[in-house]
Amino acid sequence: MFNPTVLKGFVLTASMVLATTSFSAMAEDEDGKCRPSYLSYIWLPEATPEQFEFIRKSHGAREIRVEREGETYSQEFNAYRVRVFVGMDESRGYETVSTGTCG
């Protein structure tokens, strides 16, 4: 018998796969242009130069800008840059990376 729940699950999975592959195909057109990365939504531990470089490479960006809480930054968009947001984790006593995004 036909199960609509299974069909919905299949359609959702297929659309996610297609969206993911289209992101990587678009990213290959321009070398160094920042592209969305699923790592943007993963909290990373201590903010180190190695972590910043890992994020830059995962986004395929040429540049990286580390933005710390409480500091002011320009709002211009740069398609070849990844922005990394860093905040102090008082319970751990060191800065942590909260997210990274293109711009």
Coordinates of C-alpha atoms in Angstrom, one line a residue:
M1 CA 0.0 0.0 0.0
F2 CA 1.1 3.6 -0.6
N3 CA 2.5 5.4 2.5
P4 CA 2.5 9.2 2.3
T5 CA 5.0 9.6 5.2
V6 CA 7.6 7.5 3.3
L7 CA 7.1 9.6 0.2
K8 CA 7.4 12.9 2.1
G9 CA 10.7 11.6 3.7
F10 CA 12.0 10.6 0.3
V11 CA 11.1 14.0 -1.3
L12 CA 12.7 15.8 1.6
T13 CA 15.9 13.8 1.5
A14 CA 16.2 14.1 -2.3
S15 CA 15.7 17.9 -2.2
M16 CA 18.4 18.2 0.5
V17 CA 20.8 16.2 -1.6
L18 CA 20.1 18.3 -4.7
A19 CA 20.6 21.5 -2.8
T20 CA 23.9 20.3 -1.3
T21 CA 25.3 19.3 -4.7
S22 CA 24.2 22.6 -6.3
F23 CA 26.1 24.6 -3.7
S24 CA 29.3 22.8 -4.4
A25 CA 28.8 23.1 -8.2
M26 CA 28.2 26.9 -7.9
A27 CA 31.3 27.3 -5.6
E28 CA 33.6 25.8 -8.3
D29 CA 32.8 28.6 -10.7
E30 CA 34.8 31.3 -8.9
D31 CA 38.0 30.4 -7.1
G32 CA 38.3 32.1 -3.7
K33 CA 34.7 33.2 -3.5
C34 CA 33.2 32.4 -0.1
R35 CA 30.5 29.6 -0.3
P36 CA 28.0 28.4 2.3
S37 CA 29.3 25.6 4.5
Y38 CA 27.4 23.4 6.9
L39 CA 30.3 24.1 9.4
S40 CA 28.7 27.5 9.8
Y41 CA 26.3 26.1 12.3
I42 CA 28.7 24.0 14.3
W43 CA 30.1 25.5 17.5
L44 CA 33.8 25.1 17.6
P45 CA 36.0 25.1 20.7
E46 CA 38.8 27.5 21.5
A47 CA 39.4 30.3 19.0
T48 CA 42.9 29.7 17.5
P49 CA 44.6 30.6 14.2
E50 CA 44.3 26.9 13.2
Q51 CA 40.5 27.0 13.7
F52 CA 40.3 30.2 11.7
E53 CA 42.2 28.7 8.8
F54 CA 40.1 25.6 8.9
I55 CA 36.9 27.7 8.7
R56 CA 38.4 29.8 5.8
K57 CA 39.3 26.7 3.9
S58 CA 35.9 25.0 4.5
H59 CA 34.2 28.1 3.0
G60 CA 36.7 28.3 0.2
A61 CA 37.2 32.0 1.0
R62 CA 40.4 34.1 0.2
E63 CA 40.1 36.2 3.3
I64 CA 38.9 35.9 6.9
R65 CA 37.7 38.5 9.3
V66 CA 37.6 37.6 13.0
E67 CA 34.9 39.7 14.7
R68 CA 34.9 39.9 18.5
E69 CA 32.0 40.9 20.7
G70 CA 31.8 44.6 21.6
E71 CA 33.9 45.8 18.6
T72 CA 32.6 47.7 15.6
Y73 CA 33.1 46.5 12.0
S74 CA 32.2 47.9 8.6
Q75 CA 29.0 46.5 7.0
E76 CA 30.3 46.2 3.4
F77 CA 29.8 42.8 1.9
N78 CA 32.9 41.0 0.5
A79 CA 32.0 37.8 -1.5
Y80 CA 35.6 36.6 -1.0
R81 CA 35.6 36.8 2.8
V82 CA 34.3 34.6 5.6
R83 CA 33.4 36.4 8.8
V84 CA 34.1 34.5 12.0
F85 CA 32.3 35.5 15.3
V86 CA 34.3 35.0 18.4
G87 CA 33.2 35.5 22.0
M88 CA 34.7 35.0 25.5
D89 CA 33.5 31.9 27.3
E90 CA 33.8 33.0 30.9
S91 CA 33.2 29.4 32.2
R92 CA 36.2 28.1 30.2
G93 CA 38.3 31.2 30.4
Y94 CA 39.1 31.5 26.7
E95 CA 37.6 32.8 23.5
T96 CA 35.3 30.4 21.5
V97 CA 34.1 30.5 17.9
S98 CA 30.4 30.7 17.6
T99 CA 29.8 30.8 13.9
G100 CA 31.2 31.7 10.5
T101 CA 29.4 33.2 7.5
C102 CA 30.2 34.7 4.1
G103 CA 30.5 38.4 3.8

